[in-house]
Short mmCIF file of C-alpha atoms and ligand atoms in Angstrom, two decimals:
data_model
loop_
_atom_site.label_atom_id
_atom_site.label_comp_id
_atom_site.label_asym_id
_atom_site.label_seq_id
_atom_site.Cartn_x
_atom_site.Cartn_y
_atom_site.Cartn_z
CA MET P 265 105.15 155.80 94.27
CA ASP P 266 108.69 154.64 94.76
CA PRO P 267 108.34 151.27 96.46
CA LYS P 268 111.93 150.30 95.62
CA SER P 269 113.37 152.04 98.66
CA GLN P 270 112.01 149.30 100.96
CA LEU P 271 112.42 146.40 98.54
CA ILE P 272 115.09 143.73 98.59
CA LEU P 273 116.15 143.19 95.00
CA PRO P 274 116.30 139.57 93.81
CA THR P 275 119.74 140.07 92.28
CA GLU P 276 121.38 139.58 95.69
CA TYR P 277 121.26 136.09 97.17
CA ALA P 278 121.65 135.09 100.81
CA ALA P 279 125.29 134.36 101.66
CA ASP P 280 124.60 130.88 103.05
CA ASP P 281 124.37 128.92 99.74
CA SER P 282 120.76 127.95 100.36
CA GLN P 283 118.91 126.81 97.27
CA CYS P 284 115.38 126.10 96.17
CA ILE P 285 114.28 123.17 94.03
CA VAL P 286 110.91 122.85 92.32
CA ARG P 287 109.02 119.59 91.89
CA CYS P 288 105.87 118.88 89.90
CA THR P 289 104.12 115.98 88.20
CA SER P 290 104.30 115.51 84.44
CA GLU P 291 100.56 116.19 84.22
CA GLN P 292 100.99 119.55 85.98
CA HIS P 293 103.91 120.25 83.67
CA ARG P 294 101.81 119.63 80.54
CA THR P 295 99.01 121.92 81.79
CA LEU P 296 101.54 124.63 82.57
CA GLU P 297 103.23 124.38 79.18
CA ARG P 298 99.91 124.71 77.34
CA LEU P 299 99.18 127.90 79.26
CA LEU P 300 102.63 129.52 79.19
CA TYR P 301 103.18 129.31 75.45
CA ARG P 302 99.69 130.14 74.22
CA ARG P 303 100.82 133.52 72.86
CA TYR P 304 104.00 132.11 71.31
CA PRO P 305 106.24 132.76 69.46
CA ASN P 306 106.38 136.53 70.07
CA GLU P 307 104.36 137.29 73.17
CA GLU P 308 104.59 136.25 76.82
CA TRP P 309 101.98 134.78 79.10
CA GLY P 310 102.01 133.92 82.78
CA THR P 311 100.10 132.60 85.75
CA PHE P 312 100.09 132.54 89.53
CA PHE P 313 100.30 129.07 91.05
CA ARG P 314 100.01 127.55 94.50
CA PHE P 315 102.66 125.33 96.05
CA GLY P 316 103.39 123.30 99.17
CA TYR P 317 106.90 123.63 100.59
CA ARG P 318 109.33 122.27 103.14
CA LYS P 319 112.18 124.15 104.76
CA THR P 320 115.17 121.79 104.67
CA SER P 321 118.78 121.77 105.89
CA TRP P 322 119.93 122.87 102.39
CA GLY P 323 117.15 125.31 101.50
CA LEU P 324 113.60 124.88 100.33
CA VAL P 325 111.66 122.36 98.25
CA ILE P 326 108.59 123.69 96.44
CA CYS P 327 105.90 121.32 95.13
CA PHE P 328 103.27 122.52 92.66
CA VAL P 329 99.70 122.17 93.88
CA ASP P 330 97.65 123.95 91.20
CA LEU P 331 97.57 126.90 88.84
CA LEU P 332 95.54 130.06 89.42
CA PRO P 333 95.23 130.81 85.71
CA PRO P 334 94.38 134.35 84.57
CA ASN P 335 91.14 135.25 82.83
CA LEU P 336 91.43 136.85 79.44
CA ASP P 337 90.79 140.31 80.88
CA ASP P 338 93.44 139.94 83.61
CA PHE P 339 96.22 141.00 81.23
CA ASP P 340 96.41 143.79 78.73
CA PRO P 341 96.05 141.88 75.41
CA LYS P 342 97.81 144.69 73.52
CA SER P 343 100.97 144.39 75.57
CA PRO P 344 103.46 141.71 74.46
CA LEU P 345 104.68 141.49 78.09
CA VAL P 346 102.72 140.20 81.06
CA GLU P 347 101.11 143.10 82.88
CA PHE P 348 98.58 142.22 85.55
CA SER P 349 95.30 143.72 86.51
CA PRO P 350 94.96 144.55 90.23
CA GLY P 351 91.94 142.23 90.29
CA TYR P 352 94.09 139.22 89.38
CA ILE P 353 96.69 140.01 92.07
CA ASN P 354 93.93 140.37 94.64
CA ARG P 355 92.40 137.04 93.59
CA ALA P 356 95.78 135.36 94.08
CA LEU P 357 96.28 137.03 97.46
CA GLY P 358 92.80 135.89 98.48
CA THR P 359 93.85 132.23 98.25
CA PHE P 360 96.23 132.67 101.21
CA ASP P 361 93.17 132.23 103.42
CA GLU P 362 92.27 128.88 101.83
CA GLY P 363 95.18 126.85 103.20
CA ASP P 364 98.84 126.93 104.09
CA PHE P 365 100.10 127.00 100.52
CA GLY P 366 102.56 129.52 99.15
CA ILE P 367 101.92 131.50 95.97
CA GLY P 368 104.32 131.86 93.07
CA PHE P 369 104.33 133.42 89.65
CA ILE P 370 105.64 131.94 86.41
CA HIS P 371 105.87 133.66 83.05
CA SER P 372 107.28 132.84 79.65
CA HIS P 373 109.77 134.78 77.60
CA PRO P 374 109.27 134.89 73.82
CA GLN P 375 110.45 131.93 71.78
CA GLY P 376 114.21 131.73 71.51
CA CYS P 377 114.81 134.38 74.25
CA ARG P 378 116.76 133.22 77.26
CA PRO P 379 114.70 133.09 80.46
CA LYS P 380 117.07 135.55 82.12
CA PRO P 381 115.24 138.04 84.34
CA SER P 382 114.98 141.51 82.82
CA ARG P 383 115.17 144.75 84.82
CA SER P 384 111.39 144.89 84.88
CA ASP P 385 111.29 141.23 86.07
CA ASP P 386 113.63 142.22 88.93
CA ASP P 387 111.35 145.12 89.87
CA MET P 388 108.22 142.99 89.63
CA ASP P 389 109.69 140.17 91.77
CA ALA P 390 110.87 142.64 94.43
CA TYR P 391 107.42 144.22 94.48
CA PHE P 392 105.55 140.88 94.73
CA ALA P 393 107.89 139.53 97.39
CA SER P 394 107.31 142.53 99.64
CA GLU P 395 103.58 142.76 98.87
CA PHE P 396 102.92 139.02 99.43
CA GLU P 397 104.94 138.99 102.63
CA LYS P 398 102.30 141.24 104.24
CA PHE P 399 99.64 138.53 103.75
CA SER P 400 101.53 135.26 103.63
CA ASN P 401 102.50 134.89 107.29
CA GLY P 402 106.07 133.81 106.52
CA ARG P 403 105.32 131.68 103.47
CA PRO P 404 107.84 131.90 100.62
CA PHE P 405 107.30 133.59 97.26
CA VAL P 406 108.67 131.94 94.10
CA SER P 407 109.14 133.50 90.67
CA LEU P 408 109.96 131.36 87.63
CA ILE P 409 110.64 132.23 83.99
CA ALA P 410 110.50 129.62 81.22
CA SER P 411 111.13 129.78 77.50
CA ARG P 412 111.69 127.40 74.66
CA ASN P 413 113.31 127.53 71.29
CA ALA P 414 111.87 126.50 67.94
CA ASP P 415 112.58 122.79 68.52
CA HIS P 416 110.78 122.89 71.90
CA ARG P 417 113.92 122.73 74.06
CA ARG P 418 113.01 124.34 77.34
CA THR P 419 115.15 126.40 79.72
CA PHE P 420 114.13 128.15 82.89
CA SER P 421 115.34 130.36 85.70
CA GLY P 422 113.88 131.08 89.09
CA ARG P 423 114.33 132.55 92.52
CA CYS P 424 112.60 132.33 95.84
CA PHE P 425 112.08 134.89 98.60
CA HIS P 426 111.79 133.52 102.12
CA ARG P 427 112.15 135.30 105.46
CA GLY P 428 113.90 138.36 104.09
CA HIS P 429 116.32 136.61 101.72
CA TRP P 430 116.43 135.58 98.08
CA MET P 431 117.80 132.21 96.99
CA PRO P 432 118.22 130.80 93.48
CA VAL P 433 115.95 128.07 92.16
CA THR P 434 118.60 125.64 90.97
CA GLU P 435 116.64 122.68 89.68
CA TRP P 436 113.21 121.62 88.49
CA LEU P 437 112.21 117.97 88.74
CA THR P 438 109.24 116.65 86.80
CA CYS P 439 108.05 113.17 87.73
CA GLY P 440 105.33 111.08 86.17
CA SER P 441 104.65 107.57 84.98
CA ASP P 442 106.31 108.30 81.63
CA VAL P 443 108.87 110.97 82.45
CA LEU P 444 111.50 111.74 85.06
CA ARG P 445 113.24 114.95 84.21
CA ARG P 446 115.77 117.10 86.06
CA GLU P 447 116.42 120.52 84.56
CA ARG P 448 119.07 122.94 85.76
CA SER P 449 118.25 126.59 86.11
CA LEU P 450 120.03 129.18 84.05
CA LEU P 451 120.94 130.86 87.35
CA ALA P 452 122.28 127.70 89.04
CA PRO P 453 125.93 127.73 90.07
CA ASN P 454 128.59 125.67 88.27
CA LYS P 455 127.68 122.28 86.88
CA PRO P 456 129.27 119.15 88.39
CA SER P 457 131.99 117.64 86.25
CA ASP P 458 130.97 114.69 84.09
CA ASP P 459 132.61 111.35 84.83
CA CYS P 460 131.20 109.05 82.19
CA ALA P 461 133.98 106.44 82.33
CA GLY P 462 132.92 103.00 81.17
CA LEU P 463 129.54 104.11 79.83
CA GLU P 464 130.30 103.58 76.14
CA ARG P 465 127.76 100.77 75.73
CA VAL P 466 124.85 102.64 77.32
CA THR P 467 125.74 105.68 75.19
CA GLU P 468 125.68 103.53 72.04
CA LEU P 469 122.37 102.01 73.08
CA LEU P 470 120.49 105.07 74.34
CA GLY P 471 122.31 108.11 72.96
CA GLU P 472 124.69 110.89 73.95
CA SER P 473 122.42 112.50 76.54
CA THR P 474 122.13 109.34 78.67
CA ALA P 475 125.45 109.38 80.52
CA PRO P 476 125.22 113.06 81.62
CA ARG P 477 121.63 112.44 82.74
CA LEU P 478 122.68 109.48 84.89
CA ARG P 479 125.55 111.59 86.21
CA SER P 480 123.15 114.34 87.33
CA ALA P 481 120.75 111.89 89.04
CA VAL P 482 120.38 111.53 92.81
CA VAL P 483 119.10 108.14 94.03
CA GLY P 484 117.97 107.52 97.60
CA ILE P 485 118.28 104.00 99.02
CA VAL P 486 116.31 103.31 102.18
CA GLY P 487 117.59 100.03 103.64
CA CYS P 488 121.19 99.06 102.85
CA SER P 489 121.22 95.30 103.14
CA GLY P 490 120.04 92.40 100.95
CA LEU P 491 117.99 94.54 98.51
CA GLY P 492 119.71 97.92 98.81
CA THR P 493 123.28 96.74 98.22
CA PRO P 494 122.75 94.92 94.89
CA ALA P 495 120.58 97.84 93.73
CA ALA P 496 123.33 100.36 94.57
CA HIS P 497 125.98 98.08 93.05
CA VAL P 498 124.20 98.09 89.66
CA LEU P 499 123.42 101.83 89.86
CA ALA P 500 127.02 102.76 90.72
CA ARG P 501 128.25 100.92 87.62
CA SER P 502 125.59 102.65 85.52
CA GLY P 503 127.06 106.06 86.40
CA ILE P 504 124.58 107.54 88.89
CA GLY P 505 126.21 110.71 90.25
CA GLU P 506 124.89 110.89 93.79
CA PHE P 507 123.51 108.50 96.41
CA VAL P 508 121.61 109.14 99.64
CA LEU P 509 122.01 106.02 101.81
CA VAL P 510 119.65 105.51 104.75
CA ASP P 511 119.92 102.67 107.27
CA VAL P 512 119.93 102.86 111.03
CA GLY P 513 121.61 99.46 111.49
CA PHE P 514 125.07 98.00 111.97
CA PHE P 515 126.43 95.13 109.88
CA LYS P 516 125.89 91.70 111.47
CA LYS P 517 127.47 88.34 110.58
CA SER P 518 124.10 87.01 109.41
CA ASN P 519 123.92 89.81 106.79
CA HIS P 520 127.06 88.62 105.00
CA GLU P 521 125.16 86.10 102.91
CA ARG P 522 123.03 88.81 101.22
CA ASN P 523 124.97 92.05 101.62
CA HIS P 524 126.92 92.85 98.43
CA ALA P 525 129.03 95.44 100.27
CA SER P 526 130.57 93.31 103.03
CA ARG P 527 133.93 91.49 102.97
CA ALA P 528 135.29 88.60 105.01
CA SER P 529 137.36 91.05 107.07
CA ASP P 530 134.18 92.88 108.14
CA LEU P 531 132.97 89.76 109.97
CA HIS P 532 135.39 90.48 112.83
CA HIS P 533 133.95 93.94 113.53
CA SER P 534 130.66 94.62 115.22
CA GLN P 535 130.17 98.38 114.90
CA ILE P 536 130.27 99.11 111.17
CA PRO P 537 127.20 101.05 110.03
CA LYS P 538 125.62 99.41 106.96
CA VAL P 539 125.59 102.77 105.18
CA GLU P 540 129.40 103.01 105.49
CA LEU P 541 129.92 99.55 103.96
CA LEU P 542 127.77 100.50 100.98
CA LYS P 543 129.55 103.83 100.58
CA ARG P 544 132.84 101.90 100.34
CA LEU P 545 131.42 99.63 97.62
CA ILE P 546 130.08 102.57 95.58
CA HIS P 547 133.42 104.39 95.79
CA GLU P 548 135.37 101.30 94.73
CA ILE P 549 133.31 101.26 91.54
CA ARG P 550 132.97 105.01 90.96
CA PRO P 551 135.22 107.20 93.14
CA SER P 552 133.65 110.42 91.84
CA ALA P 553 130.13 109.54 93.04
CA LYS P 554 128.86 111.74 95.85
CA VAL P 555 127.55 109.62 98.74
CA ILE P 556 125.57 110.97 101.69
CA CYS P 557 125.36 108.44 104.56
CA LEU P 558 122.49 108.80 107.01
CA GLN P 559 122.61 106.26 109.82
CA ALA P 560 119.10 107.27 110.80
CA ASP P 561 115.47 106.24 110.77
CA VAL P 562 113.34 107.00 107.71
CA LEU P 563 111.21 109.31 109.88
CA ASP P 564 114.16 111.56 110.85
CA ASP P 565 113.96 115.13 109.58
CA GLU P 566 117.35 115.03 107.85
CA VAL P 567 116.36 111.86 105.96
CA LEU P 568 113.26 113.57 104.58
CA ASP P 569 115.32 116.69 103.73
CA GLN P 570 117.61 114.55 101.58
CA LEU P 571 114.97 112.24 100.03
CA VAL P 572 113.01 115.20 98.64
CA ARG P 573 116.09 116.09 96.50
CA CYS P 574 116.15 112.67 94.84
CA ASP P 575 115.20 111.68 91.29
CA LEU P 576 114.21 108.27 92.58
CA VAL P 577 113.98 106.57 95.98
CA LEU P 578 114.31 102.80 96.41
CA GLY P 579 112.44 101.27 99.34
CA CYS P 580 114.63 98.32 100.32
CA THR P 581 113.30 97.75 103.80
CA ASP P 582 110.92 95.17 105.25
CA SER P 583 109.44 97.53 107.84
CA TYR P 584 105.83 98.54 107.30
CA TYR P 585 106.05 102.02 108.74
CA ALA P 586 108.99 102.84 106.43
CA ARG P 587 106.91 101.65 103.49
CA ALA P 588 103.96 103.82 104.59
CA ALA P 589 106.28 106.82 105.02
CA LEU P 590 107.75 106.33 101.52
CA GLY P 591 104.22 106.23 100.09
CA ASP P 592 103.52 109.60 101.71
CA ILE P 593 106.78 111.12 100.49
CA ALA P 594 105.95 109.98 96.95
CA THR P 595 102.49 111.54 97.02
CA HIS P 596 103.24 114.79 98.84
CA PHE P 597 106.59 115.66 97.24
CA SER P 598 106.22 114.07 93.76
CA VAL P 599 109.19 111.78 94.41
CA PRO P 600 108.97 108.46 92.51
CA VAL P 601 109.50 105.50 94.83
CA LEU P 602 110.19 101.89 93.85
CA ASP P 603 109.33 99.66 96.78
CA LEU P 604 111.12 96.30 96.65
CA ALA P 605 110.08 93.25 98.64
CA VAL P 606 111.01 89.58 98.79
CA GLN P 607 109.21 86.71 100.49
CA MET P 608 110.44 83.17 100.83
CA GLY P 609 108.92 80.18 102.58
CA SER P 610 109.95 76.59 103.14
CA LYS P 611 108.61 73.33 104.51
CA ASP P 612 110.62 70.23 105.42
CA GLY P 613 113.76 71.58 103.81
CA VAL P 614 112.04 72.44 100.51
CA LEU P 615 111.30 75.94 99.20
CA THR P 616 107.56 76.52 98.90
CA THR P 617 107.41 80.27 98.14
CA GLN P 618 109.69 82.62 96.25
CA THR P 619 108.08 85.98 95.59
CA GLY P 620 109.72 89.20 94.51
CA GLU P 621 107.61 92.33 94.19
CA ILE P 622 108.36 95.80 92.93
CA ALA P 623 105.68 98.44 93.52
CA ARG P 624 105.82 102.00 92.24
CA TYR P 625 104.45 104.94 94.25
CA MET P 626 103.95 108.44 92.91
CA PRO P 627 101.10 110.94 92.59
CA GLY P 628 98.28 109.37 90.60
CA LEU P 629 99.24 105.76 91.41
CA PRO P 630 97.86 103.61 94.25
CA CYS P 631 99.62 104.12 97.58
CA PRO P 632 100.96 101.34 99.87
CA TRP P 633 97.63 101.31 101.75
CA CYS P 634 95.58 100.83 98.54
CA ARG P 635 97.93 98.04 97.51
CA ASN P 636 97.59 96.21 100.84
CA ARG P 637 101.32 96.43 101.41
CA VAL P 638 100.92 97.89 104.90
CA ASN P 639 98.35 97.79 107.64
CA ALA P 640 97.77 99.80 110.77
CA VAL P 641 98.05 96.90 113.23
CA GLN P 642 101.48 95.96 111.93
CA ILE P 643 102.66 99.57 112.06
CA ARG P 644 101.37 99.87 115.62
CA ALA P 645 103.33 96.74 116.57
CA GLU P 646 106.55 98.04 114.96
CA THR P 647 106.41 101.46 116.54
CA ALA P 648 105.09 100.54 120.01
CA SER P 649 107.13 101.21 123.14
CA ASP P 650 107.92 98.29 125.48
CA GLU P 651 105.17 99.45 127.81
CA GLU P 652 102.61 99.65 125.01
CA ARG P 653 103.63 96.18 123.86
CA ALA P 654 103.07 94.75 127.35
CA GLN P 655 99.65 96.41 127.62
CA ALA P 656 98.56 95.17 124.18
CA HIS P 657 99.80 91.65 124.97
CA ALA P 658 97.77 91.63 128.17
CA ALA P 659 94.64 92.94 126.40
CA ALA P 660 94.96 90.25 123.73
CA GLN P 661 95.38 87.56 126.39
CA GLN P 662 92.26 88.79 128.26
CA ALA P 663 90.28 88.74 125.00
CA MET P 664 91.37 85.18 124.31
CA ASP P 665 90.51 84.17 127.90
CA ARG P 666 86.99 85.47 127.19
CA GLY P 667 86.91 83.27 124.09
CA GLU P 668 87.33 86.24 121.70
CA ASP P 669 89.86 87.01 119.01
CA GLY P 670 93.03 88.59 120.42
CA ALA P 671 94.37 89.86 117.08
CA PRO P 672 92.69 93.29 117.14
CA TYR P 673 94.73 94.03 120.31
CA TRP P 674 98.03 92.53 119.32
CA ILE P 675 99.02 90.92 116.04
CA GLY P 676 102.15 89.47 117.60
CA ASP P 677 105.71 90.46 116.89
CA HIS P 678 106.40 90.78 113.20
CA PRO P 679 108.79 87.87 112.52
CA GLN P 680 112.03 88.57 110.72
CA GLU P 681 111.51 87.85 107.01
CA LEU P 682 113.78 84.91 106.18
CA THR P 683 115.28 85.46 102.77
CA VAL P 684 118.48 84.35 101.12
CA GLY P 685 120.86 86.16 98.87
CA TYR P 686 120.16 84.97 95.36
CA MET P 687 116.54 86.12 95.62
CA THR P 688 117.26 89.54 97.21
CA SER P 689 120.05 90.08 94.66
CA ILE P 690 117.71 89.35 91.75
CA VAL P 691 114.99 91.71 92.98
CA GLY P 692 117.48 94.40 94.05
CA SER P 693 119.08 94.35 90.60
CA LEU P 694 115.75 94.24 88.75
CA GLU P 695 114.89 97.72 90.01
CA HIS P 696 117.04 98.95 87.13
CA PHE P 697 114.50 97.88 84.54
CA LYS P 698 111.39 99.34 86.14
ZN1 ZN H 964 110.30 138.47 81.97
#
């Protein structure tokens, strides 16, 4: 058989710069490492795995779901390379019927060998891509190669076949309660230049690798006012390389007291997006930082496309549906989220409550619903149309006229949280230590 005549070789990438990034949890990463290196140091091992994915404006994000590990008789034990039995391939193909997940393959190269695809890896990937396409109904195929040297330093490469084109896997993000790691693929295009100006102290404190790691990090900030601006201010000074700023609103005079990005001259303008003010502040501190401004709602497609690239997302909003959405993004895409909130109360001119809360969402941790930080009635109130509001108001009034509780119909408009700057600044800056 000469299948190569119809195959698209993975050495040619699509011309449009699209990329693929891989995300997994640290627990999945540990399981994978145990399996991949079990025949180390001289022999390879590999496994199929299942992943969820999202097509984005910049390419594709792939999130590990589970491994489809081989049985001992699925590979030829005498071969130092990974050679599959047809039974194993068929078992993997069979899982296409069990859900909408994609299937990928990952194998190791012997210890100390670069994870650069060999000629036989090229042939194998081309074969799998074309074979899987017949059954996958348009789902992508991903192939990854990992290796490590004697002191356990890991490198990887990868590529992804989707709708007739190959794209490089450029980065692999591993997120868990104890680790947040971004690794660049051997096949990724040029590395961004390092601007580590003013980071001497953090380098002395935490070591040489800290400044480049901060430089490679992408932080999403949802809500660019009282909490988001002090958070970004601190992060810009600490050398974070890229920011994704999300806020649908315009700067108002009443924001000036808490917004670290506004100036006196901004008070005379009414149409400055909050994201633009914060971009200006970040660039005054670190001109080389990349800043993506999205004057959009958290539920917009482009916002999700950008948040799934982030190392960390800060929830700096007081809207309940945004909080619920961030909880879902954390769980489904393995994106760590720190959700910041401040509550203040007063009576007769005296402060009675000052609460700052920072909650962390990620796979394996309680979500905003489990933590009682959102509820369905409040979300319904926030997202209702004017007509729905009027109907719910009327239903609540009728219930109360009957002597019943009106709250199940309408909880009332969610009042603006009244907070002042010193408290939002403290909580926004504290995110750094979490
Ligand atoms: Zn190989």
